[in-house]
């Protein structure tokens, strides 16, 4: 089992460019999450999905969109990147919200210039 | 809003010394989870505590959940260089059930 996979690992964007971060899990989990991690800020939830076809905003959703394509895949899109979105992005999955442990992907290191 | 804070933010210790990080929530938690993130890596689940006053051990790591279920601690006995990383606590939001992560404690161990 690969667990949670993310692509790409690194990305540099210019301000205003768009991109989609991909995430997939092979653990048959219902819940999937997108977090961003900034120095000294811990992990902040951007969006989450409790099941296929449903998505909800987290703590910092502005500037992002998500799509739960199927049970395995959950993508994060930046429509018009801004320098404030420079961060490390982690995708995670779990069997249930807030109750079961979360499994994290390796992360995407994004720089917006 | 609901907050989860951790202290200290950083801790440098000599190998063999003990280490403790404290986690405090502004609200009562139904459970608390602990994660470890190695430098350049991703968070990895360590343990979950559910009961008031619960204490769990994993080798040199001891986890406690406070009686009021608003605080928790992680204690490492006789640190090793393999303990280096950032330790996060996390508890579910009382409204949404989504995990709120603490700010983390970064541990550096000098040989």
mmCIF file with all atom_site columns, C-alpha atoms in Angstrom:
data_model
loop_
_atom_site.group_PDB
_atom_site.id
_atom_site.type_symbol
_atom_site.label_atom_id
_atom_site.label_alt_id
_atom_site.label_comp_id
_atom_site.label_asym_id
_atom_site.label_entity_id
_atom_site.label_seq_id
_atom_site.pdbx_PDB_ins_code
_atom_site.Cartn_x
_atom_site.Cartn_y
_atom_site.Cartn_z
_atom_site.occupancy
_atom_site.B_iso_or_equiv
_atom_site.pdbx_formal_charge
_atom_site.auth_seq_id
_atom_site.auth_comp_id
_atom_site.auth_asym_id
_atom_site.auth_atom_id
_atom_site.pdbx_PDB_model_num
ATOM 1   C CA . UNK A 1 1   ? 0.000   0.000  0.000   1.00 0.00 ? 1   UNK A CA 1
ATOM 2   C CA . UNK A 1 2   ? 1.300   3.429  -0.956  1.00 0.00 ? 2   UNK A CA 1
ATOM 3   C CA . UNK A 1 3   ? -0.823  5.196  1.691   1.00 0.00 ? 3   UNK A CA 1
ATOM 4   C CA . UNK A 1 4   ? -1.321  8.847  0.741   1.00 0.00 ? 4   UNK A CA 1
ATOM 5   C CA . UNK A 1 5   ? 0.480   10.153 -2.331  1.00 0.00 ? 5   UNK A CA 1
ATOM 6   C CA . UNK A 1 6   ? 0.807   13.751 -3.495  1.00 0.00 ? 6   UNK A CA 1
ATOM 7   C CA . UNK A 1 7   ? 2.040   15.378 -6.675  1.00 0.00 ? 7   UNK A CA 1
ATOM 8   C CA . UNK A 1 8   ? 4.021   17.405 -7.359  1.00 0.00 ? 8   UNK A CA 1
ATOM 9   C CA . UNK A 1 9   ? 6.658   17.408 -4.588  1.00 0.00 ? 9   UNK A CA 1
ATOM 10  C CA . UNK A 1 10  ? 7.903   20.897 -5.440  1.00 0.00 ? 10  UNK A CA 1
ATOM 11  C CA . UNK A 1 11  ? 6.454   23.749 -7.488  1.00 0.00 ? 11  UNK A CA 1
ATOM 12  C CA . UNK A 1 12  ? 7.400   27.336 -8.218  1.00 0.00 ? 12  UNK A CA 1
ATOM 13  C CA . UNK A 1 13  ? 4.681   29.624 -9.571  1.00 0.00 ? 13  UNK A CA 1
ATOM 14  C CA . UNK A 1 14  ? 4.542   33.230 -10.612 1.00 0.00 ? 14  UNK A CA 1
ATOM 15  C CA . UNK A 1 15  ? 1.872   35.444 -9.092  1.00 0.00 ? 15  UNK A CA 1
ATOM 16  C CA . UNK A 1 16  ? -1.403  34.967 -10.939 1.00 0.00 ? 16  UNK A CA 1
ATOM 17  C CA . UNK A 1 17  ? -0.639  31.497 -12.281 1.00 0.00 ? 17  UNK A CA 1
ATOM 18  C CA . UNK A 1 18  ? -2.900  28.591 -11.487 1.00 0.00 ? 18  UNK A CA 1
ATOM 19  C CA . UNK A 1 19  ? -2.185  25.003 -10.570 1.00 0.00 ? 19  UNK A CA 1
ATOM 20  C CA . UNK A 1 20  ? -3.766  21.889 -9.118  1.00 0.00 ? 20  UNK A CA 1
ATOM 21  C CA . UNK A 1 21  ? -2.250  19.772 -6.361  1.00 0.00 ? 21  UNK A CA 1
ATOM 22  C CA . UNK A 1 22  ? -3.173  16.117 -6.610  1.00 0.00 ? 22  UNK A CA 1
ATOM 23  C CA . UNK A 1 23  ? -3.748  13.704 -3.738  1.00 0.00 ? 23  UNK A CA 1
ATOM 24  C CA . UNK A 1 24  ? -4.726  10.055 -3.696  1.00 0.00 ? 24  UNK A CA 1
ATOM 25  C CA . UNK A 1 25  ? -5.128  7.446  -0.943  1.00 0.00 ? 25  UNK A CA 1
ATOM 26  C CA . UNK A 1 26  ? -5.443  3.689  -1.189  1.00 0.00 ? 26  UNK A CA 1
ATOM 27  C CA . UNK A 1 27  ? -6.709  2.981  2.342   1.00 0.00 ? 27  UNK A CA 1
ATOM 28  C CA . UNK A 1 28  ? -10.429 3.189  1.477   1.00 0.00 ? 28  UNK A CA 1
ATOM 29  C CA . UNK A 1 29  ? -10.827 6.162  3.821   1.00 0.00 ? 29  UNK A CA 1
ATOM 30  C CA . UNK A 1 30  ? -13.960 8.283  3.686   1.00 0.00 ? 30  UNK A CA 1
ATOM 31  C CA . UNK A 1 31  ? -12.432 11.528 4.941   1.00 0.00 ? 31  UNK A CA 1
ATOM 32  C CA . UNK A 1 32  ? -9.739  13.519 3.216   1.00 0.00 ? 32  UNK A CA 1
ATOM 33  C CA . UNK A 1 33  ? -8.138  16.860 4.105   1.00 0.00 ? 33  UNK A CA 1
ATOM 34  C CA . UNK A 1 34  ? -5.924  19.608 2.773   1.00 0.00 ? 34  UNK A CA 1
ATOM 35  C CA . UNK A 1 35  ? -3.666  21.495 5.199   1.00 0.00 ? 35  UNK A CA 1
ATOM 36  C CA . UNK A 1 36  ? -1.087  24.179 4.801   1.00 0.00 ? 36  UNK A CA 1
ATOM 37  C CA . UNK A 1 37  ? 1.923   24.471 7.071   1.00 0.00 ? 37  UNK A CA 1
ATOM 38  C CA . UNK A 1 38  ? 3.762   27.742 7.607   1.00 0.00 ? 38  UNK A CA 1
ATOM 39  C CA . UNK A 1 39  ? 6.714   28.228 9.983   1.00 0.00 ? 39  UNK A CA 1
ATOM 40  C CA . UNK A 1 40  ? 5.504   28.693 13.546  1.00 0.00 ? 40  UNK A CA 1
ATOM 41  C CA . UNK A 1 41  ? 1.846   28.288 12.523  1.00 0.00 ? 41  UNK A CA 1
ATOM 42  C CA . UNK A 1 42  ? 1.371   24.569 12.814  1.00 0.00 ? 42  UNK A CA 1
ATOM 43  C CA . UNK A 1 43  ? -1.077  22.893 10.429  1.00 0.00 ? 43  UNK A CA 1
ATOM 44  C CA . UNK A 1 44  ? -4.126  24.813 9.285   1.00 0.00 ? 44  UNK A CA 1
ATOM 45  C CA . UNK A 1 45  ? -7.059  23.138 7.585   1.00 0.00 ? 45  UNK A CA 1
ATOM 46  C CA . UNK A 1 46  ? -7.935  24.525 4.155   1.00 0.00 ? 46  UNK A CA 1
ATOM 47  C CA . UNK A 1 47  ? -10.747 22.187 3.045   1.00 0.00 ? 47  UNK A CA 1
ATOM 48  C CA . UNK A 1 48  ? -11.944 18.749 3.896   1.00 0.00 ? 48  UNK A CA 1
ATOM 49  C CA . UNK A 1 49  ? -14.210 16.112 2.436   1.00 0.00 ? 49  UNK A CA 1
ATOM 50  C CA . UNK A 1 50  ? -16.179 13.694 4.592   1.00 0.00 ? 50  UNK A CA 1
ATOM 51  C CA . UNK A 1 51  ? -17.177 11.506 1.672   1.00 0.00 ? 51  UNK A CA 1
ATOM 52  C CA . UNK A 1 52  ? -17.176 11.337 -2.096  1.00 0.00 ? 52  UNK A CA 1
ATOM 53  C CA . UNK A 1 53  ? -19.080 14.277 -3.535  1.00 0.00 ? 53  UNK A CA 1
ATOM 54  C CA . UNK A 1 54  ? -18.977 16.459 -0.418  1.00 0.00 ? 54  UNK A CA 1
ATOM 55  C CA . UNK A 1 55  ? -16.539 19.190 0.546   1.00 0.00 ? 55  UNK A CA 1
ATOM 56  C CA . UNK A 1 56  ? -16.448 21.747 3.349   1.00 0.00 ? 56  UNK A CA 1
ATOM 57  C CA . UNK A 1 57  ? -14.385 24.799 4.175   1.00 0.00 ? 57  UNK A CA 1
ATOM 58  C CA . UNK A 1 58  ? -11.786 24.683 6.864   1.00 0.00 ? 58  UNK A CA 1
ATOM 59  C CA . UNK A 1 59  ? -9.986  27.457 8.700   1.00 0.00 ? 59  UNK A CA 1
ATOM 60  C CA . UNK A 1 60  ? -8.261  29.113 5.703   1.00 0.00 ? 60  UNK A CA 1
ATOM 61  C CA . UNK A 1 61  ? -10.232 28.368 2.469   1.00 0.00 ? 61  UNK A CA 1
ATOM 62  C CA . UNK A 1 62  ? -9.862  31.725 0.681   1.00 0.00 ? 62  UNK A CA 1
ATOM 63  C CA . UNK A 1 63  ? -7.988  31.486 -2.612  1.00 0.00 ? 63  UNK A CA 1
ATOM 64  C CA . UNK A 1 64  ? -8.483  27.714 -2.936  1.00 0.00 ? 64  UNK A CA 1
ATOM 65  C CA . UNK A 1 65  ? -10.947 25.312 -4.477  1.00 0.00 ? 65  UNK A CA 1
ATOM 66  C CA . UNK A 1 66  ? -11.177 21.558 -4.052  1.00 0.00 ? 66  UNK A CA 1
ATOM 67  C CA . UNK A 1 67  ? -12.661 18.617 -5.851  1.00 0.00 ? 67  UNK A CA 1
ATOM 68  C CA . UNK A 1 68  ? -13.365 15.154 -4.466  1.00 0.00 ? 68  UNK A CA 1
ATOM 69  C CA . UNK A 1 69  ? -13.159 13.268 -7.729  1.00 0.00 ? 69  UNK A CA 1
ATOM 70  C CA . UNK A 1 70  ? -13.911 9.867  -6.211  1.00 0.00 ? 70  UNK A CA 1
ATOM 71  C CA . UNK A 1 71  ? -13.272 8.101  -2.934  1.00 0.00 ? 71  UNK A CA 1
ATOM 72  C CA . UNK A 1 72  ? -9.525  7.889  -3.629  1.00 0.00 ? 72  UNK A CA 1
ATOM 73  C CA . UNK A 1 73  ? -8.733  11.351 -4.973  1.00 0.00 ? 73  UNK A CA 1
ATOM 74  C CA . UNK A 1 74  ? -8.979  14.869 -3.540  1.00 0.00 ? 74  UNK A CA 1
ATOM 75  C CA . UNK A 1 75  ? -7.433  17.777 -5.454  1.00 0.00 ? 75  UNK A CA 1
ATOM 76  C CA . UNK A 1 76  ? -6.641  21.333 -4.392  1.00 0.00 ? 76  UNK A CA 1
ATOM 77  C CA . UNK A 1 77  ? -6.654  24.151 -6.930  1.00 0.00 ? 77  UNK A CA 1
ATOM 78  C CA . UNK A 1 78  ? -5.112  27.587 -6.737  1.00 0.00 ? 78  UNK A CA 1
ATOM 79  C CA . UNK A 1 79  ? -6.846  29.694 -9.370  1.00 0.00 ? 79  UNK A CA 1
ATOM 80  C CA . UNK A 1 80  ? -4.614  32.768 -9.119  1.00 0.00 ? 80  UNK A CA 1
ATOM 81  C CA . UNK A 1 81  ? -1.577  32.162 -6.947  1.00 0.00 ? 81  UNK A CA 1
ATOM 82  C CA . UNK A 1 82  ? -0.371  34.845 -4.544  1.00 0.00 ? 82  UNK A CA 1
ATOM 83  C CA . UNK A 1 83  ? 2.917   35.086 -2.592  1.00 0.00 ? 83  UNK A CA 1
ATOM 84  C CA . UNK A 1 84  ? 0.898   34.568 0.623   1.00 0.00 ? 84  UNK A CA 1
ATOM 85  C CA . UNK A 1 85  ? 0.158   31.047 -0.606  1.00 0.00 ? 85  UNK A CA 1
ATOM 86  C CA . UNK A 1 86  ? 3.824   30.091 -0.410  1.00 0.00 ? 86  UNK A CA 1
ATOM 87  C CA . UNK A 1 87  ? 3.699   27.163 1.986   1.00 0.00 ? 87  UNK A CA 1
ATOM 88  C CA . UNK A 1 88  ? 3.967   23.430 2.390   1.00 0.00 ? 88  UNK A CA 1
ATOM 89  C CA . UNK A 1 89  ? 0.705   21.677 1.538   1.00 0.00 ? 89  UNK A CA 1
ATOM 90  C CA . UNK A 1 90  ? -0.220  18.344 3.066   1.00 0.00 ? 90  UNK A CA 1
ATOM 91  C CA . UNK A 1 91  ? -3.042  16.046 2.097   1.00 0.00 ? 91  UNK A CA 1
ATOM 92  C CA . UNK A 1 92  ? -4.343  13.613 4.713   1.00 0.00 ? 92  UNK A CA 1
ATOM 93  C CA . UNK A 1 93  ? -6.986  10.938 5.049   1.00 0.00 ? 93  UNK A CA 1
ATOM 94  C CA . UNK A 1 94  ? -8.742  9.216  7.915   1.00 0.00 ? 94  UNK A CA 1
ATOM 95  C CA . UNK A 1 95  ? -11.423 6.699  8.592   1.00 0.00 ? 95  UNK A CA 1
ATOM 96  C CA . UNK A 1 96  ? -13.624 9.236  10.395  1.00 0.00 ? 96  UNK A CA 1
ATOM 97  C CA . UNK A 1 97  ? -13.557 12.908 11.245  1.00 0.00 ? 97  UNK A CA 1
ATOM 98  C CA . UNK A 1 98  ? -11.778 13.845 14.467  1.00 0.00 ? 98  UNK A CA 1
ATOM 99  C CA . UNK A 1 99  ? -11.913 10.352 15.844  1.00 0.00 ? 99  UNK A CA 1
ATOM 100 C CA . UNK A 1 100 ? -9.490  8.273  13.885  1.00 0.00 ? 100 UNK A CA 1
ATOM 101 C CA . UNK A 1 101 ? -5.848  8.983  13.207  1.00 0.00 ? 101 UNK A CA 1
ATOM 102 C CA . UNK A 1 102 ? -4.953  10.926 10.111  1.00 0.00 ? 102 UNK A CA 1
ATOM 103 C CA . UNK A 1 103 ? -2.447  9.663  7.565   1.00 0.00 ? 103 UNK A CA 1
ATOM 104 C CA . UNK A 1 104 ? -0.471  12.357 5.796   1.00 0.00 ? 104 UNK A CA 1
ATOM 105 C CA . UNK A 1 105 ? 1.072   12.493 2.350   1.00 0.00 ? 105 UNK A CA 1
ATOM 106 C CA . UNK A 1 106 ? 4.687   13.623 1.821   1.00 0.00 ? 106 UNK A CA 1
ATOM 107 C CA . UNK A 1 107 ? 3.682   17.212 1.066   1.00 0.00 ? 107 UNK A CA 1
ATOM 108 C CA . UNK A 1 108 ? 4.054   19.730 -1.761  1.00 0.00 ? 108 UNK A CA 1
ATOM 109 C CA . UNK A 1 109 ? 6.460   22.611 -1.275  1.00 0.00 ? 109 UNK A CA 1
ATOM 110 C CA . UNK A 1 110 ? 5.007   25.566 -3.161  1.00 0.00 ? 110 UNK A CA 1
ATOM 111 C CA . UNK A 1 111 ? 6.748   28.886 -3.758  1.00 0.00 ? 111 UNK A CA 1
ATOM 112 C CA . UNK A 1 112 ? 4.908   31.794 -5.353  1.00 0.00 ? 112 UNK A CA 1
ATOM 113 C CA . UNK A 1 113 ? 7.116   34.611 -6.607  1.00 0.00 ? 113 UNK A CA 1
ATOM 114 C CA . UNK B 2 1   ? -12.613 30.477 18.539  1.00 0.00 ? 1   UNK B CA 1
ATOM 115 C CA . UNK B 2 2   ? -11.308 27.200 19.877  1.00 0.00 ? 2   UNK B CA 1
ATOM 116 C CA . UNK B 2 3   ? -7.524  27.150 20.234  1.00 0.00 ? 3   UNK B CA 1
ATOM 117 C CA . UNK B 2 4   ? -4.892  24.534 20.972  1.00 0.00 ? 4   UNK B CA 1
ATOM 118 C CA . UNK B 2 5   ? -1.591  25.888 22.239  1.00 0.00 ? 5   UNK B CA 1
ATOM 119 C CA . UNK B 2 6   ? 1.682   24.147 22.933  1.00 0.00 ? 6   UNK B CA 1
ATOM 120 C CA . UNK B 2 7   ? 4.695   25.101 25.028  1.00 0.00 ? 7   UNK B CA 1
ATOM 121 C CA . UNK B 2 8   ? 7.535   25.405 24.653  1.00 0.00 ? 8   UNK B CA 1
ATOM 122 C CA . UNK B 2 9   ? 7.882   26.392 21.002  1.00 0.00 ? 9   UNK B CA 1
ATOM 123 C CA . UNK B 2 10  ? 11.471  25.107 20.891  1.00 0.00 ? 10  UNK B CA 1
ATOM 124 C CA . UNK B 2 11  ? 13.537  22.899 23.132  1.00 0.00 ? 11  UNK B CA 1
ATOM 125 C CA . UNK B 2 12  ? 17.194  22.013 22.817  1.00 0.00 ? 12  UNK B CA 1
ATOM 126 C CA . UNK B 2 13  ? 18.460  19.169 24.998  1.00 0.00 ? 13  UNK B CA 1
ATOM 127 C CA . UNK B 2 14  ? 21.614  17.135 25.401  1.00 0.00 ? 14  UNK B CA 1
ATOM 128 C CA . UNK B 2 15  ? 21.221  13.516 24.428  1.00 0.00 ? 15  UNK B CA 1
ATOM 129 C CA . UNK B 2 16  ? 20.146  11.560 27.490  1.00 0.00 ? 16  UNK B CA 1
ATOM 130 C CA . UNK B 2 17  ? 18.188  14.428 29.067  1.00 0.00 ? 17  UNK B CA 1
ATOM 131 C CA . UNK B 2 18  ? 14.429  14.286 29.473  1.00 0.00 ? 18  UNK B CA 1
ATOM 132 C CA . UNK B 2 19  ? 11.972  16.397 27.484  1.00 0.00 ? 19  UNK B CA 1
ATOM 133 C CA . UNK B 2 20  ? 8.365   17.443 28.052  1.00 0.00 ? 20  UNK B CA 1
ATOM 134 C CA . UNK B 2 21  ? 5.930   19.349 25.845  1.00 0.00 ? 21  UNK B CA 1
ATOM 135 C CA . UNK B 2 22  ? 2.580   20.639 27.080  1.00 0.00 ? 22  UNK B CA 1
ATOM 136 C CA . UNK B 2 23  ? -0.652  21.058 25.159  1.00 0.00 ? 23  UNK B CA 1
ATOM 137 C CA . UNK B 2 24  ? -3.533  23.251 26.320  1.00 0.00 ? 24  UNK B CA 1
ATOM 138 C CA . UNK B 2 25  ? -6.977  23.592 24.769  1.00 0.00 ? 25  UNK B CA 1
ATOM 139 C CA . UNK B 2 26  ? -9.386  26.473 25.297  1.00 0.00 ? 26  UNK B CA 1
ATOM 140 C CA . UNK B 2 27  ? -12.242 23.948 25.415  1.00 0.00 ? 27  UNK B CA 1
ATOM 141 C CA . UNK B 2 28  ? -12.840 20.409 26.668  1.00 0.00 ? 28  UNK B CA 1
ATOM 142 C CA . UNK B 2 29  ? -11.742 17.779 24.161  1.00 0.00 ? 29  UNK B CA 1
ATOM 143 C CA . UNK B 2 30  ? -13.377 14.439 23.446  1.00 0.00 ? 30  UNK B CA 1
ATOM 144 C CA . UNK B 2 31  ? -9.948  13.035 22.625  1.00 0.00 ? 31  UNK B CA 1
ATOM 145 C CA . UNK B 2 32  ? -6.430  14.207 21.885  1.00 0.00 ? 32  UNK B CA 1
ATOM 146 C CA . UNK B 2 33  ? -3.956  12.931 19.341  1.00 0.00 ? 33  UNK B CA 1
ATOM 147 C CA . UNK B 2 34  ? -0.184  13.357 19.133  1.00 0.00 ? 34  UNK B CA 1
ATOM 148 C CA . UNK B 2 35  ? 1.865   13.484 15.940  1.00 0.00 ? 35  UNK B CA 1
ATOM 149 C CA . UNK B 2 36  ? 5.592   13.656 15.202  1.00 0.00 ? 36  UNK B CA 1
ATOM 150 C CA . UNK B 2 37  ? 7.087   15.386 12.177  1.00 0.00 ? 37  UNK B CA 1
ATOM 151 C CA . UNK B 2 38  ? 10.731  14.793 11.336  1.00 0.00 ? 38  UNK B CA 1
ATOM 152 C CA . UNK B 2 39  ? 12.619  17.680 9.654   1.00 0.00 ? 39  UNK B CA 1
ATOM 153 C CA . UNK B 2 40  ? 11.547  17.826 6.014   1.00 0.00 ? 40  UNK B CA 1
ATOM 154 C CA . UNK B 2 41  ? 8.958   15.118 6.585   1.00 0.00 ? 41  UNK B CA 1
ATOM 155 C CA . UNK B 2 42  ? 5.242   14.808 7.152   1.00 0.00 ? 42  UNK B CA 1
ATOM 156 C CA . UNK B 2 43  ? 3.293   14.395 10.409  1.00 0.00 ? 43  UNK B CA 1
ATOM 157 C CA . UNK B 2 44  ? 3.034   10.814 11.626  1.00 0.00 ? 44  UNK B CA 1
ATOM 158 C CA . UNK B 2 45  ? 0.416   9.693  14.146  1.00 0.00 ? 45  UNK B CA 1
ATOM 159 C CA . UNK B 2 46  ? 1.807   8.587  17.501  1.00 0.00 ? 46  UNK B CA 1
ATOM 160 C CA . UNK B 2 47  ? -1.153  7.993  19.814  1.00 0.00 ? 47  UNK B CA 1
ATOM 161 C CA . UNK B 2 48  ? -4.687  8.931  20.783  1.00 0.00 ? 48  UNK B CA 1
ATOM 162 C CA . UNK B 2 49  ? -5.945  9.497  24.340  1.00 0.00 ? 49  UNK B CA 1
ATOM 163 C CA . UNK B 2 50  ? -9.651  9.422  25.120  1.00 0.00 ? 50  UNK B CA 1
ATOM 164 C CA . UNK B 2 51  ? -10.290 9.049  28.840  1.00 0.00 ? 51  UNK B CA 1
ATOM 165 C CA . UNK B 2 52  ? -9.918  11.688 31.522  1.00 0.00 ? 52  UNK B CA 1
ATOM 166 C CA . UNK B 2 53  ? -6.584  11.197 33.344  1.00 0.00 ? 53  UNK B CA 1
ATOM 167 C CA . UNK B 2 54  ? -5.443  8.579  30.856  1.00 0.00 ? 54  UNK B CA 1
ATOM 168 C CA . UNK B 2 55  ? -1.731  7.732  30.715  1.00 0.00 ? 55  UNK B CA 1
ATOM 169 C CA . UNK B 2 56  ? -0.187  5.743  27.886  1.00 0.00 ? 56  UNK B CA 1
ATOM 170 C CA . UNK B 2 57  ? 3.411   4.712  27.300  1.00 0.00 ? 57  UNK B CA 1
ATOM 171 C CA . UNK B 2 58  ? 5.326   3.901  24.153  1.00 0.00 ? 58  UNK B CA 1
ATOM 172 C CA . UNK B 2 59  ? 8.840   2.832  25.138  1.00 0.00 ? 59  UNK B CA 1
ATOM 173 C CA . UNK B 2 60  ? 10.489  6.086  26.314  1.00 0.00 ? 60  UNK B CA 1
ATOM 174 C CA . UNK B 2 61  ? 7.430   8.242  25.507  1.00 0.00 ? 61  UNK B CA 1
ATOM 175 C CA . UNK B 2 62  ? 4.720   8.885  28.111  1.00 0.00 ? 62  UNK B CA 1
ATOM 176 C CA . UNK B 2 63  ? 1.478   10.607 27.142  1.00 0.00 ? 63  UNK B CA 1
ATOM 177 C CA . UNK B 2 64  ? -1.037  12.038 29.615  1.00 0.00 ? 64  UNK B CA 1
ATOM 178 C CA . UNK B 2 65  ? -4.537  13.446 29.186  1.00 0.00 ? 65  UNK B CA 1
ATOM 179 C CA . UNK B 2 66  ? -5.613  15.852 31.901  1.00 0.00 ? 66  UNK B CA 1
ATOM 180 C CA . UNK B 2 67  ? -8.461  15.176 34.306  1.00 0.00 ? 67  UNK B CA 1
ATOM 181 C CA . UNK B 2 68  ? -10.477 18.052 32.838  1.00 0.00 ? 68  UNK B CA 1
ATOM 182 C CA . UNK B 2 69  ? -9.668  16.873 29.291  1.00 0.00 ? 69  UNK B CA 1
ATOM 183 C CA . UNK B 2 70  ? -8.342  20.315 28.395  1.00 0.00 ? 70  UNK B CA 1
ATOM 184 C CA . UNK B 2 71  ? -4.630  19.604 28.541  1.00 0.00 ? 71  UNK B CA 1
ATOM 185 C CA . UNK B 2 72  ? -2.145  16.927 27.682  1.00 0.00 ? 72  UNK B CA 1
ATOM 186 C CA . UNK B 2 73  ? 1.569   16.296 27.872  1.00 0.00 ? 73  UNK B CA 1
ATOM 187 C CA . UNK B 2 74  ? 4.220   14.240 26.141  1.00 0.00 ? 74  UNK B CA 1
ATOM 188 C CA . UNK B 2 75  ? 7.306   13.268 28.122  1.00 0.00 ? 75  UNK B CA 1
ATOM 189 C CA . UNK B 2 76  ? 10.367  11.648 26.568  1.00 0.00 ? 76  UNK B CA 1
ATOM 190 C CA . UNK B 2 77  ? 12.811  9.959  28.924  1.00 0.00 ? 77  UNK B CA 1
ATOM 191 C CA . UNK B 2 78  ? 16.499  9.917  28.041  1.00 0.00 ? 78  UNK B CA 1
ATOM 192 C CA . UNK B 2 79  ? 16.238  11.574 24.640  1.00 0.00 ? 79  UNK B CA 1
ATOM 193 C CA . UNK B 2 80  ? 18.064  10.198 21.628  1.00 0.00 ? 80  UNK B CA 1
ATOM 194 C CA . UNK B 2 81  ? 19.022  11.889 18.361  1.00 0.00 ? 81  UNK B CA 1
ATOM 195 C CA . UNK B 2 82  ? 16.233  9.921  16.685  1.00 0.00 ? 82  UNK B CA 1
ATOM 196 C CA . UNK B 2 83  ? 13.723  11.917 18.767  1.00 0.00 ? 83  UNK B CA 1
ATOM 197 C CA . UNK B 2 84  ? 14.531  15.098 16.811  1.00 0.00 ? 84  UNK B CA 1
ATOM 198 C CA . UNK B 2 85  ? 11.481  16.650 15.192  1.00 0.00 ? 85  UNK B CA 1
ATOM 199 C CA . UNK B 2 86  ? 8.354   18.663 15.873  1.00 0.00 ? 86  UNK B CA 1
ATOM 200 C CA . UNK B 2 87  ? 5.663   17.220 18.112  1.00 0.00 ? 87  UNK B CA 1
ATOM 201 C CA . UNK B 2 88  ? 2.071   18.288 17.555  1.00 0.00 ? 88  UNK B CA 1
ATOM 202 C CA . UNK B 2 89  ? -1.015  17.681 19.625  1.00 0.00 ? 89  UNK B CA 1
ATOM 203 C CA . UNK B 2 90  ? -4.434  17.834 17.973  1.00 0.00 ? 90  UNK B CA 1
ATOM 204 C CA . UNK B 2 91  ? -7.994  17.762 19.210  1.00 0.00 ? 91  UNK B CA 1
ATOM 205 C CA . UNK B 2 92  ? -11.385 17.801 17.466  1.00 0.00 ? 92  UNK B CA 1
ATOM 206 C CA . UNK B 2 93  ? -13.290 21.063 17.079  1.00 0.00 ? 93  UNK B CA 1
ATOM 207 C CA . UNK B 2 94  ? -16.361 20.903 19.313  1.00 0.00 ? 94  UNK B CA 1
ATOM 208 C CA . UNK B 2 95  ? -18.653 22.057 16.488  1.00 0.00 ? 95  UNK B CA 1
ATOM 209 C CA . UNK B 2 96  ? -17.267 20.466 13.352  1.00 0.00 ? 96  UNK B CA 1
ATOM 210 C CA . UNK B 2 97  ? -15.274 17.526 14.709  1.00 0.00 ? 97  UNK B CA 1
ATOM 211 C CA . UNK B 2 98  ? -12.352 18.556 12.486  1.00 0.00 ? 98  UNK B CA 1
ATOM 212 C CA . UNK B 2 99  ? -8.914  18.285 14.089  1.00 0.00 ? 99  UNK B CA 1
ATOM 213 C CA . UNK B 2 100 ? -7.317  21.471 15.370  1.00 0.00 ? 100 UNK B CA 1
ATOM 214 C CA . UNK B 2 101 ? -3.548  21.146 15.543  1.00 0.00 ? 101 UNK B CA 1
ATOM 215 C CA . UNK B 2 102 ? -1.437  22.775 18.193  1.00 0.00 ? 102 UNK B CA 1
ATOM 216 C CA . UNK B 2 103 ? 1.404   25.071 17.239  1.00 0.00 ? 103 UNK B CA 1
ATOM 217 C CA . UNK B 2 104 ? 3.956   22.307 17.827  1.00 0.00 ? 104 UNK B CA 1
ATOM 218 C CA . UNK B 2 105 ? 7.140   21.958 19.864  1.00 0.00 ? 105 UNK B CA 1
ATOM 219 C CA . UNK B 2 106 ? 10.373  21.563 17.937  1.00 0.00 ? 106 UNK B CA 1
ATOM 220 C CA . UNK B 2 107 ? 12.876  19.312 19.702  1.00 0.00 ? 107 UNK B CA 1
ATOM 221 C CA . UNK B 2 108 ? 16.573  19.411 18.930  1.00 0.00 ? 108 UNK B CA 1
ATOM 222 C CA . UNK B 2 109 ? 18.855  16.819 20.537  1.00 0.00 ? 109 UNK B CA 1
ATOM 223 C CA . UNK B 2 110 ? 22.598  17.403 20.701  1.00 0.00 ? 110 UNK B CA 1
ATOM 224 C CA . UNK B 2 111 ? 24.829  14.308 20.860  1.00 0.00 ? 111 UNK B CA 1
#
